[in-house]
């Protein structure tokens, strides 16, 4: 099954992708995580992306499309995948179509902007494996240490309040039009994000299976 998780920054795409990929046995592919890894490793794509990511702007389509194309060609993606954070522009969605990728469902996770700001101010991510936590809603077992790999968890540079507002504006301008794009193809399902992560997971799985 090929799925897309769509939603504003902080809506919970990555959190739900982690849960659903385990249940379905398919990889969650996060372009945000791949770009952060490229920045960390100082690759040409990472060097080109860093400044834009820190400001909350989108990375140019050609860079992200190239990274995504290579990733979905890998063996573990042969039986399906969850795309978290891609596509983010109509041009990226058209590129996916041009690659011949059949998308089964697009799950939009909707959360109001006020809740998003609270979620992102408390988010912490693992420097090692990229796992995501929240100081109140999903704390690590040991303070400051990733449950999965034991590396340090830190706040993302782009989770500062002023950058979050800019990311929300970018989402409305560049990414929200994808709702119409996939709705017209009969693929879009909307899940309203709940206060409890497990409640959202239940609704997300129902939307995928329904
Ligand atoms: P990316 O990493 O994709 O960031 P994003 O889309 O802004 O999404 P987030 O990771 O911020 O949020 P999320 O929806 O995954 O929420 P999460 O589950 O972590 O992209 C970063 C940057 O990379 C972009 O700004 C851009 O520059 C670039 N980029 C990436 N892809 C690109 C593309 N395709 N094209 C161009 N540029 C691209 O949850 C947030 C927090 O809330 C967590 O702390 C979590 O624990 C908590 N939480 C989750 N669910 C709940 C709940 N139900 N109740 C309470 N707390 C919850």
Tab-separated table of C-alpha atoms in Angstrom, residues 75-170:
chain	number	residue	atom	x	y	z
A	75	UNK	CA	14.226	-2.710	-1.794
A	76	UNK	CA	12.315	-2.105	1.445
A	77	UNK	CA	9.849	0.156	-0.395
A	78	UNK	CA	8.874	-2.466	-2.988
A	79	UNK	CA	5.716	-3.520	-1.098
A	80	UNK	CA	4.599	-0.040	-0.209
A	81	UNK	CA	5.492	2.991	1.883
A	82	UNK	CA	4.169	5.941	3.821
A	83	UNK	CA	5.310	9.320	2.536
A	84	UNK	CA	5.573	11.800	5.422
A	85	UNK	CA	6.151	15.355	4.222
A	86	UNK	CA	6.131	14.618	0.495
A	87	UNK	CA	4.628	15.867	-1.770
A	88	UNK	CA	4.503	19.418	-0.451
A	89	UNK	CA	3.797	21.281	-3.689
A	90	UNK	CA	1.630	20.495	-6.700
A	91	UNK	CA	4.850	20.184	-8.756
A	92	UNK	CA	6.061	17.430	-6.380
A	93	UNK	CA	2.723	15.596	-6.667
A	94	UNK	CA	2.949	15.789	-10.458
A	95	UNK	CA	6.519	14.447	-10.307
A	96	UNK	CA	5.288	11.482	-8.261
A	97	UNK	CA	2.618	10.808	-10.891
A	98	UNK	CA	5.248	11.084	-13.629
A	99	UNK	CA	7.349	8.415	-11.828
A	100	UNK	CA	4.368	6.065	-12.261
A	101	UNK	CA	3.792	5.762	-8.503
A	102	UNK	CA	0.202	4.728	-7.708
A	103	UNK	CA	-1.011	6.300	-4.480
A	104	UNK	CA	-3.737	4.352	-2.666
A	105	UNK	CA	-4.750	6.924	-0.067
A	106	UNK	CA	-3.836	10.381	1.138
A	107	UNK	CA	-4.507	10.865	4.833
A	108	UNK	CA	-4.762	14.480	5.908
A	109	UNK	CA	-4.218	14.956	9.643
A	110	UNK	CA	-5.952	18.173	10.670
A	111	UNK	CA	-5.050	20.027	13.863
A	112	UNK	CA	-5.918	23.703	14.587
A	113	UNK	CA	-2.995	26.182	14.543
A	114	UNK	CA	-3.194	26.923	18.327
A	115	UNK	CA	-2.607	23.251	19.159
A	116	UNK	CA	0.230	23.080	16.620
A	117	UNK	CA	2.172	25.843	18.376
A	118	UNK	CA	1.908	23.976	21.726
A	119	UNK	CA	3.005	20.721	20.135
A	120	UNK	CA	6.037	22.157	18.366
A	121	UNK	CA	7.301	24.162	21.338
A	122	UNK	CA	7.493	20.917	23.347
A	123	UNK	CA	8.796	18.645	20.604
A	124	UNK	CA	12.207	17.032	21.002
A	125	UNK	CA	13.896	14.922	18.321
A	126	UNK	CA	16.668	12.371	18.478
A	127	UNK	CA	19.997	13.503	17.019
A	128	UNK	CA	20.788	9.885	16.173
A	129	UNK	CA	17.729	8.199	14.644
A	130	UNK	CA	15.340	11.150	14.239
A	131	UNK	CA	12.598	9.724	16.500
A	132	UNK	CA	10.215	12.394	17.738
A	133	UNK	CA	9.055	13.024	21.328
A	134	UNK	CA	7.170	15.667	23.309
A	135	UNK	CA	8.109	16.886	26.781
A	136	UNK	CA	4.494	16.463	27.997
A	137	UNK	CA	2.596	14.285	25.501
A	138	UNK	CA	5.290	11.728	24.592
A	139	UNK	CA	8.228	12.023	26.983
A	140	UNK	CA	11.367	9.907	26.724
A	141	UNK	CA	11.770	7.289	29.471
A	142	UNK	CA	15.071	8.864	30.534
A	143	UNK	CA	15.166	12.657	30.390
A	144	UNK	CA	16.981	13.881	27.252
A	145	UNK	CA	17.812	10.389	25.924
A	146	UNK	CA	16.165	8.632	22.952
A	147	UNK	CA	14.246	5.453	23.926
A	148	UNK	CA	15.099	3.798	20.600
A	149	UNK	CA	18.850	4.408	20.167
A	150	UNK	CA	20.131	6.136	23.327
A	151	UNK	CA	21.329	9.280	21.520
A	152	UNK	CA	20.606	12.805	22.787
A	153	UNK	CA	17.188	14.406	22.092
A	154	UNK	CA	17.166	18.112	21.217
A	155	UNK	CA	14.827	20.881	20.043
A	156	UNK	CA	14.732	21.412	16.274
A	157	UNK	CA	16.078	24.792	15.066
A	158	UNK	CA	12.883	25.353	13.052
A	159	UNK	CA	10.621	24.801	16.096
A	160	UNK	CA	11.253	28.346	17.383
A	161	UNK	CA	7.862	30.188	17.577
A	162	UNK	CA	8.608	32.743	14.803
A	163	UNK	CA	9.779	29.986	12.441
A	164	UNK	CA	6.707	27.883	13.230
A	165	UNK	CA	4.441	30.772	12.123
A	166	UNK	CA	6.371	31.042	8.870
A	167	UNK	CA	6.103	27.259	8.295
A	168	UNK	CA	2.329	27.419	8.874
A	169	UNK	CA	2.015	30.229	6.296
A	170	UNK	CA	4.113	28.235	3.800
